[in-house]
mmCIF file of C-alpha atoms and ligand atoms in Angstrom:
data_model
loop_
_atom_site.group_PDB
_atom_site.id
_atom_site.type_symbol
_atom_site.label_atom_id
_atom_site.label_comp_id
_atom_site.label_asym_id
_atom_site.label_seq_id
_atom_site.Cartn_x
_atom_site.Cartn_y
_atom_site.Cartn_z
ATOM 1 C CA MET Q 1 1.234 -12.692 16.853
ATOM 2 C CA ASP Q 2 2.354 -15.583 15.748
ATOM 3 C CA LYS Q 3 3.972 -16.134 12.039
ATOM 4 C CA SER Q 4 0.584 -18.280 10.547
ATOM 5 C CA GLU Q 5 -1.664 -15.075 12.350
ATOM 6 C CA THR Q 6 0.983 -13.003 10.244
ATOM 7 C CA ILE Q 7 0.536 -14.901 6.986
ATOM 8 C CA GLU Q 8 -3.509 -14.809 7.572
ATOM 9 C CA LEU Q 9 -3.023 -11.252 8.851
ATOM 10 C CA VAL Q 10 -0.689 -10.666 5.239
ATOM 11 C CA LYS Q 11 -3.751 -12.291 3.287
ATOM 12 C CA LYS Q 12 -6.796 -10.547 4.223
ATOM 13 C CA PHE Q 13 -5.434 -7.342 3.434
ATOM 14 C CA SER Q 14 -3.999 -8.280 0.495
ATOM 15 C CA ASN Q 15 -7.249 -9.300 -0.517
ATOM 16 C CA ALA Q 16 -9.296 -6.405 0.836
ATOM 17 C CA ASN Q 17 -10.931 -4.748 -2.640
ATOM 18 C CA GLY Q 18 -9.812 -0.799 -2.118
ATOM 19 C CA ALA Q 19 -9.788 1.422 -5.325
ATOM 20 C CA PRO Q 20 -8.621 5.012 -4.302
ATOM 21 C CA GLY Q 21 -12.108 6.450 -3.072
ATOM 22 C CA PHE Q 22 -13.305 2.971 -2.474
ATOM 23 C CA GLU Q 23 -10.992 1.888 0.724
ATOM 24 C CA ASN Q 24 -14.099 0.468 2.904
ATOM 25 C CA GLU Q 25 -13.232 -2.937 3.409
ATOM 26 C CA PRO Q 26 -9.652 -1.725 4.182
ATOM 27 C CA ALA Q 27 -10.129 0.188 6.465
ATOM 28 C CA LYS Q 28 -12.684 -2.085 8.702
ATOM 29 C CA ILE Q 29 -9.717 -5.178 8.768
ATOM 30 C CA PHE Q 30 -7.949 -2.285 10.028
ATOM 31 C CA ASP Q 31 -10.825 -1.363 12.836
ATOM 32 C CA ASP Q 32 -11.171 -5.038 13.276
ATOM 33 C CA TYR Q 33 -8.027 -5.532 14.157
ATOM 34 C CA CYS Q 34 -6.782 -2.479 16.384
ATOM 35 C CA GLN Q 35 -9.932 -2.476 18.669
ATOM 36 C CA LYS Q 36 -7.596 -4.151 21.143
ATOM 37 C CA PHE Q 37 -4.742 -1.784 20.704
ATOM 38 C CA GLY Q 38 -6.050 1.516 21.234
ATOM 39 C CA GLU Q 39 -9.390 3.802 20.457
ATOM 40 C CA THR Q 40 -10.489 3.213 17.220
ATOM 41 C CA SER Q 41 -12.781 5.430 14.531
ATOM 42 C CA ILE Q 42 -13.081 5.569 10.006
ATOM 43 C CA ASP Q 43 -13.744 8.853 9.532
ATOM 44 C CA THR Q 44 -15.917 9.593 6.077
ATOM 45 C CA MET Q 45 -12.982 8.710 3.980
ATOM 46 C CA GLN Q 46 -12.265 6.044 4.514
ATOM 47 C CA ASN Q 47 -8.811 6.950 6.261
ATOM 48 C CA ALA Q 48 -8.901 4.649 9.586
ATOM 49 C CA PHE Q 49 -6.977 5.406 12.832
ATOM 50 C CA CYS Q 50 -6.166 3.995 16.200
ATOM 51 C CA LYS Q 51 -5.403 6.009 19.476
ATOM 52 C CA PHE Q 52 -3.049 3.801 20.628
ATOM 53 C CA ASN Q 53 -3.661 2.491 24.650
ATOM 54 C CA GLY Q 54 -1.470 4.074 27.112
ATOM 55 C CA ASN Q 55 -1.348 7.438 25.406
ATOM 56 C CA THR Q 56 -0.988 10.270 27.989
ATOM 57 C CA GLY Q 57 -1.527 13.380 26.142
ATOM 58 C CA ASN Q 58 1.780 15.010 26.888
ATOM 59 C CA ARG Q 59 4.395 13.008 25.307
ATOM 60 C CA PRO Q 60 5.698 13.902 22.144
ATOM 61 C CA LEU Q 61 3.229 12.172 19.157
ATOM 62 C CA VAL Q 62 4.048 9.929 16.342
ATOM 63 C CA GLN Q 63 2.175 9.346 13.152
ATOM 64 C CA ILE Q 64 2.329 5.578 12.174
ATOM 65 C CA ASP Q 65 1.124 5.903 8.355
ATOM 66 C CA ALA Q 66 0.180 3.369 5.725
ATOM 67 C CA HIS Q 67 -1.731 3.784 2.694
ATOM 68 C CA GLU Q 68 -4.571 1.688 2.271
ATOM 69 C CA ASP Q 69 -5.822 2.211 -1.377
ATOM 70 C CA SER Q 70 -4.232 0.065 -3.741
ATOM 71 C CA VAL Q 71 -4.091 1.345 -7.754
ATOM 72 C CA GLY Q 72 -7.041 0.658 -9.202
ATOM 73 C CA PHE Q 73 -9.578 1.455 -12.497
ATOM 74 C CA ILE Q 74 -13.505 2.689 -12.440
ATOM 75 C CA VAL Q 75 -15.341 2.295 -15.507
ATOM 76 C CA GLN Q 76 -16.425 5.804 -17.692
ATOM 77 C CA ALA Q 77 -18.963 4.569 -19.653
ATOM 78 C CA ILE Q 78 -20.712 0.588 -21.170
ATOM 79 C CA ARG Q 79 -20.036 0.234 -24.838
ATOM 80 C CA PRO Q 80 -22.743 -0.920 -27.108
ATOM 81 C CA SER Q 81 -20.941 -4.231 -26.681
ATOM 82 C CA GLY Q 82 -21.649 -4.410 -23.191
ATOM 83 C CA LEU Q 83 -17.226 -4.358 -23.357
ATOM 84 C CA ILE Q 84 -16.652 -1.260 -20.532
ATOM 85 C CA LYS Q 85 -14.564 1.747 -21.179
ATOM 86 C CA PHE Q 86 -12.545 2.666 -18.249
ATOM 87 C CA VAL Q 87 -10.025 4.856 -16.355
ATOM 88 C CA PRO Q 88 -6.928 4.869 -14.466
ATOM 89 C CA LEU Q 89 -6.659 5.498 -10.761
ATOM 90 C CA GLY Q 90 -3.420 5.642 -10.410
ATOM 91 C CA GLY Q 91 0.341 5.002 -11.679
ATOM 92 C CA VAL Q 92 -0.405 2.264 -14.736
ATOM 93 C CA VAL Q 93 1.437 1.707 -18.022
ATOM 94 C CA PRO Q 94 -0.624 -0.093 -20.654
ATOM 95 C CA THR Q 95 2.447 -2.377 -21.248
ATOM 96 C CA ASN Q 96 1.240 -4.215 -17.987
ATOM 97 C CA MET Q 97 -1.828 -4.449 -18.409
ATOM 98 C CA PRO Q 98 -4.087 -6.369 -20.866
ATOM 99 C CA ALA Q 99 -5.096 -9.972 -20.224
ATOM 100 C CA SER Q 100 -5.265 -8.842 -16.094
ATOM 101 C CA ARG Q 101 -8.444 -10.328 -14.284
ATOM 102 C CA VAL Q 102 -9.794 -7.804 -12.453
ATOM 103 C CA ARG Q 103 -13.353 -7.432 -10.654
ATOM 104 C CA VAL Q 104 -15.590 -4.866 -10.864
ATOM 105 C CA ARG Q 105 -18.085 -3.659 -8.279
ATOM 106 C CA ASN Q 106 -21.423 -3.606 -9.448
ATOM 107 C CA LYS Q 107 -24.350 -0.906 -7.869
ATOM 108 C CA ASN Q 108 -24.991 -3.577 -5.561
ATOM 109 C CA GLY Q 109 -21.982 -3.914 -3.957
ATOM 110 C CA ASP Q 110 -20.758 -7.257 -5.566
ATOM 111 C CA TYR Q 111 -17.626 -7.975 -7.339
ATOM 112 C CA LEU Q 112 -17.683 -9.154 -10.134
ATOM 113 C CA PRO Q 113 -15.257 -11.114 -12.297
ATOM 114 C CA GLY Q 114 -13.567 -9.857 -15.792
ATOM 115 C CA ILE Q 115 -10.489 -9.493 -18.319
ATOM 116 C CA ILE Q 116 -8.890 -6.194 -19.527
ATOM 117 C CA SER Q 117 -9.611 -6.985 -22.799
ATOM 118 C CA THR Q 118 -7.752 -6.100 -26.420
ATOM 119 C CA LYS Q 119 -8.288 -6.786 -30.173
ATOM 120 C CA PRO Q 120 -7.563 -11.062 -29.967
ATOM 121 C CA PRO Q 121 -4.053 -11.601 -31.824
ATOM 122 C CA HIS Q 122 -5.460 -13.595 -34.701
ATOM 123 C CA PHE Q 123 -6.910 -9.757 -36.254
ATOM 124 C CA MET Q 124 -4.393 -7.816 -35.629
ATOM 125 C CA THR Q 125 -2.366 -6.509 -38.192
ATOM 126 C CA ALA Q 126 1.513 -7.134 -38.467
ATOM 127 C CA ALA Q 127 1.779 -3.039 -37.301
ATOM 128 C CA GLU Q 128 -0.666 -3.656 -34.637
ATOM 129 C CA LYS Q 129 0.935 -6.738 -32.907
ATOM 130 C CA GLY Q 130 4.434 -4.794 -32.167
ATOM 131 C CA LYS Q 131 2.161 -2.117 -30.558
ATOM 132 C CA VAL Q 132 0.697 -1.252 -27.304
ATOM 133 C CA PRO Q 133 -2.800 -0.616 -26.997
ATOM 134 C CA GLU Q 134 -3.503 2.804 -25.800
ATOM 135 C CA ILE Q 135 -5.337 2.543 -22.176
ATOM 136 C CA ALA Q 136 -8.651 4.014 -24.012
ATOM 137 C CA ASP Q 137 -8.848 1.870 -26.486
ATOM 138 C CA MET Q 138 -8.728 -1.819 -23.809
ATOM 139 C CA SER Q 139 -11.867 -2.344 -22.460
ATOM 140 C CA ILE Q 140 -12.964 -4.983 -19.628
ATOM 141 C CA ASP Q 141 -15.370 -7.846 -20.849
ATOM 142 C CA VAL Q 142 -17.445 -8.787 -17.786
ATOM 143 C CA GLY Q 143 -19.069 -11.905 -19.946
ATOM 144 C CA THR Q 144 -21.649 -9.810 -21.229
ATOM 145 C CA THR Q 145 -22.920 -9.530 -24.944
ATOM 146 C CA SER Q 146 -25.031 -5.845 -24.542
ATOM 147 C CA ARG Q 147 -24.785 -2.137 -22.996
ATOM 148 C CA GLN Q 148 -28.441 -3.128 -21.808
ATOM 149 C CA GLN Q 149 -26.962 -6.296 -20.291
ATOM 150 C CA THR Q 150 -23.533 -4.866 -18.194
ATOM 151 C CA ILE Q 151 -26.078 -2.075 -16.963
ATOM 152 C CA GLU Q 152 -29.087 -3.541 -16.433
ATOM 153 C CA GLU Q 153 -28.201 -7.645 -15.683
ATOM 154 C CA LEU Q 154 -24.990 -6.881 -14.143
ATOM 155 C CA GLN Q 155 -25.577 -3.281 -12.864
ATOM 156 C CA ILE Q 156 -22.342 -1.572 -13.689
ATOM 157 C CA ASP Q 157 -22.291 1.432 -15.161
ATOM 158 C CA THR Q 158 -20.592 4.452 -14.871
ATOM 159 C CA GLY Q 159 -18.629 5.222 -11.432
ATOM 160 C CA CYS Q 160 -18.493 1.593 -10.737
ATOM 161 C CA PRO Q 161 -14.959 1.055 -8.846
ATOM 162 C CA ILE Q 162 -12.399 -2.068 -10.285
ATOM 163 C CA VAL Q 163 -9.672 -3.791 -9.348
ATOM 164 C CA MET Q 164 -7.403 -7.083 -9.641
ATOM 165 C CA ASP Q 165 -8.430 -10.285 -9.144
ATOM 166 C CA VAL Q 166 -6.089 -12.045 -7.228
ATOM 167 C CA THR Q 167 -5.744 -14.334 -4.208
ATOM 168 C CA CYS Q 168 -2.776 -13.984 -2.274
ATOM 169 C CA GLN Q 169 -0.445 -17.311 -1.564
ATOM 170 C CA TYR Q 170 2.455 -17.622 1.062
ATOM 171 C CA TYR Q 171 5.310 -19.898 -0.121
ATOM 172 C CA GLU Q 172 6.972 -21.820 2.611
ATOM 173 C CA TYR Q 173 9.824 -22.723 0.457
ATOM 174 C CA ASN Q 174 10.878 -19.240 -0.679
ATOM 175 C CA ASP Q 175 9.402 -16.964 2.463
ATOM 176 C CA MET Q 176 7.359 -15.141 -0.319
ATOM 177 C CA PHE Q 177 4.076 -14.057 -0.700
ATOM 178 C CA LEU Q 178 1.961 -13.731 -3.921
ATOM 179 C CA GLY Q 179 -0.499 -11.468 -4.089
ATOM 180 C CA LYS Q 180 -1.540 -8.516 -5.341
ATOM 181 C CA ASP Q 181 -1.913 -4.489 -4.195
ATOM 182 C CA PHE Q 182 0.627 -5.116 -1.765
ATOM 183 C CA ASP Q 183 1.734 -1.482 -2.467
ATOM 184 C CA ASP Q 184 0.488 -0.309 0.207
ATOM 185 C CA ARG Q 185 -1.333 -3.204 1.843
ATOM 186 C CA ILE Q 186 2.090 -5.127 3.314
ATOM 187 C CA GLY Q 187 2.379 -1.393 5.366
ATOM 188 C CA CYS Q 188 -0.949 -1.348 6.572
ATOM 189 C CA ALA Q 189 -0.090 -5.431 7.639
ATOM 190 C CA ALA Q 190 3.448 -4.175 9.359
ATOM 191 C CA VAL Q 191 1.345 -0.913 10.841
ATOM 192 C CA VAL Q 192 -0.598 -3.642 12.739
ATOM 193 C CA LYS Q 193 2.160 -5.342 13.613
ATOM 194 C CA THR Q 194 3.741 -2.154 15.490
ATOM 195 C CA LEU Q 195 1.374 -1.696 17.621
ATOM 196 C CA GLU Q 196 0.578 -5.411 18.170
ATOM 197 C CA THR Q 197 4.532 -5.317 19.597
ATOM 198 C CA LEU Q 198 4.669 -1.817 20.496
ATOM 199 C CA GLN Q 199 1.749 -3.217 23.235
ATOM 200 C CA ARG Q 200 4.963 -5.107 25.373
ATOM 201 C CA LYS Q 201 7.344 -1.693 25.367
ATOM 202 C CA LYS Q 202 7.606 0.865 27.748
ATOM 203 C CA LEU Q 203 7.422 4.407 25.486
ATOM 204 C CA ASP Q 204 8.484 8.029 26.186
ATOM 205 C CA VAL Q 205 5.474 8.981 23.048
ATOM 206 C CA ASP Q 206 2.245 8.557 22.116
ATOM 207 C CA VAL Q 207 0.908 6.925 19.608
ATOM 208 C CA ILE Q 208 -1.579 7.155 16.440
ATOM 209 C CA ALA Q 209 -1.553 5.161 13.410
ATOM 210 C CA ALA Q 210 -3.792 6.070 10.623
ATOM 211 C CA LEU Q 211 -4.433 3.833 7.351
ATOM 212 C CA SER Q 212 -4.776 7.177 5.009
ATOM 213 C CA ALA Q 213 -7.467 6.778 1.636
ATOM 214 C CA GLN Q 214 -6.669 7.352 -1.428
ATOM 215 C CA GLU Q 215 -2.492 7.897 -1.734
ATOM 216 C CA GLU Q 216 -2.430 6.295 -5.323
ATOM 217 C CA VAL Q 217 -4.477 9.364 -6.580
ATOM 218 C CA GLY Q 218 -1.978 12.300 -4.682
ATOM 219 C CA LEU Q 219 -1.706 11.472 -0.838
ATOM 220 C CA ARG Q 220 -4.953 12.262 -0.877
ATOM 221 C CA GLY Q 221 -5.578 11.169 2.449
ATOM 222 C CA ALA Q 222 -2.760 11.493 4.530
ATOM 223 C CA TYR Q 223 -3.212 15.451 3.845
ATOM 224 C CA VAL Q 224 -6.847 14.769 5.872
ATOM 225 C CA THR Q 225 -4.823 12.005 8.841
ATOM 226 C CA ALA Q 226 -2.195 14.491 9.532
ATOM 227 C CA ARG Q 227 -4.505 17.801 10.162
ATOM 228 C CA LYS Q 228 -6.397 15.456 12.397
ATOM 229 C CA ILE Q 229 -4.233 14.396 14.561
ATOM 230 C CA ASN Q 230 -1.363 16.922 14.037
ATOM 231 C CA PRO Q 231 1.858 14.994 15.065
ATOM 232 C CA ASP Q 232 5.445 15.902 16.397
ATOM 233 C CA VAL Q 233 6.907 12.930 14.815
ATOM 234 C CA GLY Q 234 5.922 10.946 11.183
ATOM 235 C CA ILE Q 235 6.800 7.305 9.752
ATOM 236 C CA VAL Q 236 5.663 5.837 7.126
ATOM 237 C CA PHE Q 237 5.550 1.926 6.181
ATOM 238 C CA GLU Q 238 5.226 2.108 2.462
ATOM 239 C CA GLY Q 239 5.441 -0.862 -0.587
ATOM 240 C CA CYS Q 240 7.803 0.159 -2.374
ATOM 241 C CA PRO Q 241 9.076 -0.904 -5.790
ATOM 242 C CA CYS Q 242 11.991 -3.325 -5.858
ATOM 243 C CA ASP Q 243 15.175 -2.555 -8.496
ATOM 244 C CA ASP Q 244 17.059 -6.331 -8.011
ATOM 245 C CA THR Q 245 15.743 -7.372 -11.048
ATOM 246 C CA PHE Q 246 16.527 -5.362 -13.416
ATOM 247 C CA GLU Q 247 19.950 -3.138 -11.751
ATOM 248 C CA PRO Q 248 23.681 -4.248 -10.880
ATOM 249 C CA ASP Q 249 24.427 -5.742 -7.199
ATOM 250 C CA TRP Q 250 26.147 -1.978 -6.585
ATOM 251 C CA LEU Q 251 22.717 0.164 -7.813
ATOM 252 C CA ILE Q 252 19.989 -1.749 -6.115
ATOM 253 C CA GLN Q 253 18.462 0.371 -3.402
ATOM 254 C CA THR Q 254 15.538 -1.848 -2.933
ATOM 255 C CA GLY Q 255 15.526 -5.678 -3.121
ATOM 256 C CA MET Q 256 13.684 -9.176 -1.497
ATOM 257 C CA GLY Q 257 15.153 -10.158 1.515
ATOM 258 C CA ARG Q 258 17.400 -6.728 1.420
ATOM 259 C CA GLY Q 259 15.229 -6.148 4.882
ATOM 260 C CA PRO Q 260 13.601 -2.242 5.380
ATOM 261 C CA MET Q 261 14.552 0.389 2.642
ATOM 262 C CA LEU Q 262 14.899 3.924 4.054
ATOM 263 C CA ARG Q 263 14.097 6.604 1.577
ATOM 264 C CA ASP Q 264 16.043 9.602 1.133
ATOM 265 C CA MET Q 265 14.130 11.380 -1.925
ATOM 266 C CA ASP Q 266 12.070 10.760 -4.567
ATOM 267 C CA THR Q 267 10.403 13.283 -6.315
ATOM 268 C CA SER Q 268 7.830 14.498 -3.705
ATOM 269 C CA PHE Q 269 9.733 13.830 -0.354
ATOM 270 C CA ILE Q 270 12.757 14.208 1.506
ATOM 271 C CA ALA Q 271 13.414 13.022 4.742
ATOM 272 C CA ASN Q 272 14.108 14.417 7.747
ATOM 273 C CA PRO Q 273 18.465 14.145 7.461
ATOM 274 C CA ALA Q 274 18.720 13.807 11.274
ATOM 275 C CA PHE Q 275 15.648 11.673 11.329
ATOM 276 C CA GLU Q 276 16.929 9.471 8.557
ATOM 277 C CA GLU Q 277 20.070 8.820 9.739
ATOM 278 C CA PHE Q 278 19.010 7.987 13.611
ATOM 279 C CA SER Q 279 16.610 4.966 11.620
ATOM 280 C CA ASP Q 280 19.451 4.150 9.805
ATOM 281 C CA GLN Q 281 21.897 3.751 13.014
ATOM 282 C CA VAL Q 282 19.027 2.022 15.294
ATOM 283 C CA ALA Q 283 18.966 -0.623 11.629
ATOM 284 C CA THR Q 284 23.174 -1.284 12.712
ATOM 285 C CA LYS Q 285 22.550 -1.257 16.238
ATOM 286 C CA LEU Q 286 19.496 -3.829 16.158
ATOM 287 C CA GLY Q 287 21.555 -6.018 12.883
ATOM 288 C CA ILE Q 288 17.914 -5.436 10.354
ATOM 289 C CA PRO Q 289 19.441 -5.261 7.842
ATOM 290 C CA HIS Q 290 18.347 -2.858 5.755
ATOM 291 C CA THR Q 291 18.377 -0.248 1.921
ATOM 292 C CA ARG Q 292 18.830 3.724 1.788
ATOM 293 C CA SER Q 293 17.528 5.157 -1.753
ATOM 294 C CA VAL Q 294 17.443 8.026 -3.920
ATOM 295 C CA ARG Q 295 14.777 7.819 -6.130
ATOM 296 C CA THR Q 296 14.552 10.117 -9.430
ATOM 297 C CA GLY Q 297 10.926 9.026 -9.682
ATOM 298 C CA GLY Q 298 7.981 8.417 -7.561
ATOM 299 C CA GLY Q 299 5.887 9.724 -4.190
ATOM 300 C CA VAL Q 300 4.645 8.957 -0.729
ATOM 301 C CA ASN Q 301 2.791 9.929 2.021
ATOM 302 C CA GLY Q 302 5.701 11.508 3.984
ATOM 303 C CA ALA Q 303 5.664 14.395 1.781
ATOM 304 C CA ALA Q 304 1.825 15.198 2.750
ATOM 305 C CA ILE Q 305 3.168 14.385 6.214
ATOM 306 C CA THR Q 306 5.964 16.815 5.987
ATOM 307 C CA TYR Q 307 3.792 19.681 4.392
ATOM 308 C CA TYR Q 308 1.619 19.264 7.964
ATOM 309 C CA ASN Q 309 3.658 21.727 10.120
ATOM 310 C CA GLY Q 310 7.151 20.396 8.470
ATOM 311 C CA VAL Q 311 7.058 17.556 11.063
ATOM 312 C CA PRO Q 312 10.180 15.739 10.449
ATOM 313 C CA THR Q 313 9.133 12.196 8.993
ATOM 314 C CA ILE Q 314 10.749 8.896 7.067
ATOM 315 C CA VAL Q 315 9.425 6.554 5.017
ATOM 316 C CA ILE Q 316 10.304 2.845 5.917
ATOM 317 C CA GLY Q 317 9.973 1.349 2.515
ATOM 318 C CA ILE Q 318 9.069 -3.320 2.332
ATOM 319 C CA PRO Q 319 9.929 -4.253 -0.926
ATOM 320 C CA VAL Q 320 7.580 -5.267 -3.506
ATOM 321 C CA ARG Q 321 8.502 -6.902 -6.753
ATOM 322 C CA TYR Q 322 6.193 -5.673 -9.863
ATOM 323 C CA GLU Q 323 4.028 -3.562 -7.693
ATOM 324 C CA HIS Q 324 1.482 -1.486 -9.679
ATOM 325 C CA THR Q 325 0.914 -4.735 -11.671
ATOM 326 C CA GLU Q 326 -1.423 -7.760 -11.392
ATOM 327 C CA TYR Q 327 1.116 -9.692 -9.438
ATOM 328 C CA ASN Q 328 3.298 -8.715 -6.431
ATOM 329 C CA TRP Q 329 5.771 -10.959 -4.420
ATOM 330 C CA ILE Q 330 6.867 -9.910 -1.098
ATOM 331 C CA LYS Q 331 9.331 -11.898 1.573
ATOM 332 C CA LEU Q 332 7.451 -11.915 5.366
ATOM 333 C CA SER Q 333 11.501 -11.848 6.089
ATOM 334 C CA ASP Q 334 11.391 -8.239 4.909
ATOM 335 C CA LEU Q 335 8.049 -6.974 6.838
ATOM 336 C CA GLU Q 336 8.914 -8.837 10.289
ATOM 337 C CA ASP Q 337 12.135 -6.913 9.495
ATOM 338 C CA SER Q 338 10.967 -3.740 8.755
ATOM 339 C CA VAL Q 339 8.344 -3.855 11.570
ATOM 340 C CA LYS Q 340 11.424 -4.610 13.804
ATOM 341 C CA LEU Q 341 12.552 -0.947 13.201
ATOM 342 C CA ALA Q 342 9.965 1.106 13.410
ATOM 343 C CA VAL Q 343 9.341 -0.831 17.211
ATOM 344 C CA GLY Q 344 13.140 0.051 17.277
ATOM 345 C CA ILE Q 345 12.628 3.739 16.818
ATOM 346 C CA ILE Q 346 9.619 4.027 18.153
ATOM 347 C CA GLU Q 347 11.238 2.682 21.628
ATOM 348 C CA GLU Q 348 14.112 5.092 21.493
ATOM 349 C CA LEU Q 349 12.252 8.021 20.557
ATOM 350 C CA ASN Q 350 11.816 10.572 23.245
ATOM 351 C CA LYS Q 351 11.543 14.685 23.643
ATOM 352 C CA GLU Q 352 15.106 15.139 23.975
ATOM 353 C CA ILE Q 353 16.264 13.589 20.550
ATOM 354 C CA LEU Q 354 13.055 14.699 18.692
ATOM 355 C CA GLU Q 355 14.012 18.552 19.438
ATOM 356 C CA SER Q 356 17.403 17.301 17.687
ATOM 357 C CA PHE Q 357 15.541 16.392 14.710
HETATM 358 ZN ZN1 LIG E 1 2.258 3.323 -2.163
#
């Protein structure tokens, strides 16, 4: 995959609509790309699988994971004015939401534009101007003037999913993408690129990759994929939030251009220590810039895979600025370095090394 194909891949995943529970688009993109790498399938939950060509069935099995959903919203009810009352699917804070552009999927499957709206500043009291509104008091305005118009003409009602509305762009001058949902669509792109690179390698392990659904609402898809795959070891690609815009240099653990981040722990997960050290050594040996992180918040699919049989698992974090908001930045070199690291690890894994974890 050359640079322009990689840029195209990242854009496709970023632009895809995939609120938790509604991941058909990213699952289909993965399936289309991966048919040449192995046997693909999509289950009823929209988890998307690729059994790698060349698997023998008698070698240790590596599960490669990324989650395909992204934080979104869902219509709770339509207000008499036609505005939409909504609730979040995943972790968002009200500070980052008003004035964001969104797409609402109507009952016919069409995505229609809307804006997260609050009372205009002209009408706010002095106290309201200094206060962040509650999500319950926000609305999504799809450009209608009555409840009837929203429900009957636009076919939008309770249960319709909502995603951010951003078109991904790549900028050559800083090697960066500005787009939406890089948590974890950049991980999805990394899985595809890893499978593509592994085709040219000689391996001592079997590989099954899966994009998992519903991570943002509690790692639900990965609990299912791990049970279905029954792996011996897990590698999770996750778009991880950058801290390089507000932490002092000595405390930056995920930053633009600093390469993959190996996550030691967060509130859901502790990486298998031996696998973590092994992965760090592979990165150092291959000259890949990388960081380690210990987080006091967050959660990752690594937890769901570990909970299945105690499978030794690591998380390769790809730095994302401002995730869980409308716009995110990522750097192409961080994607490339993360793929290099995963490929390097998988190339070196064998039965003996696995037994040492
Ligand atoms: Zn994520």
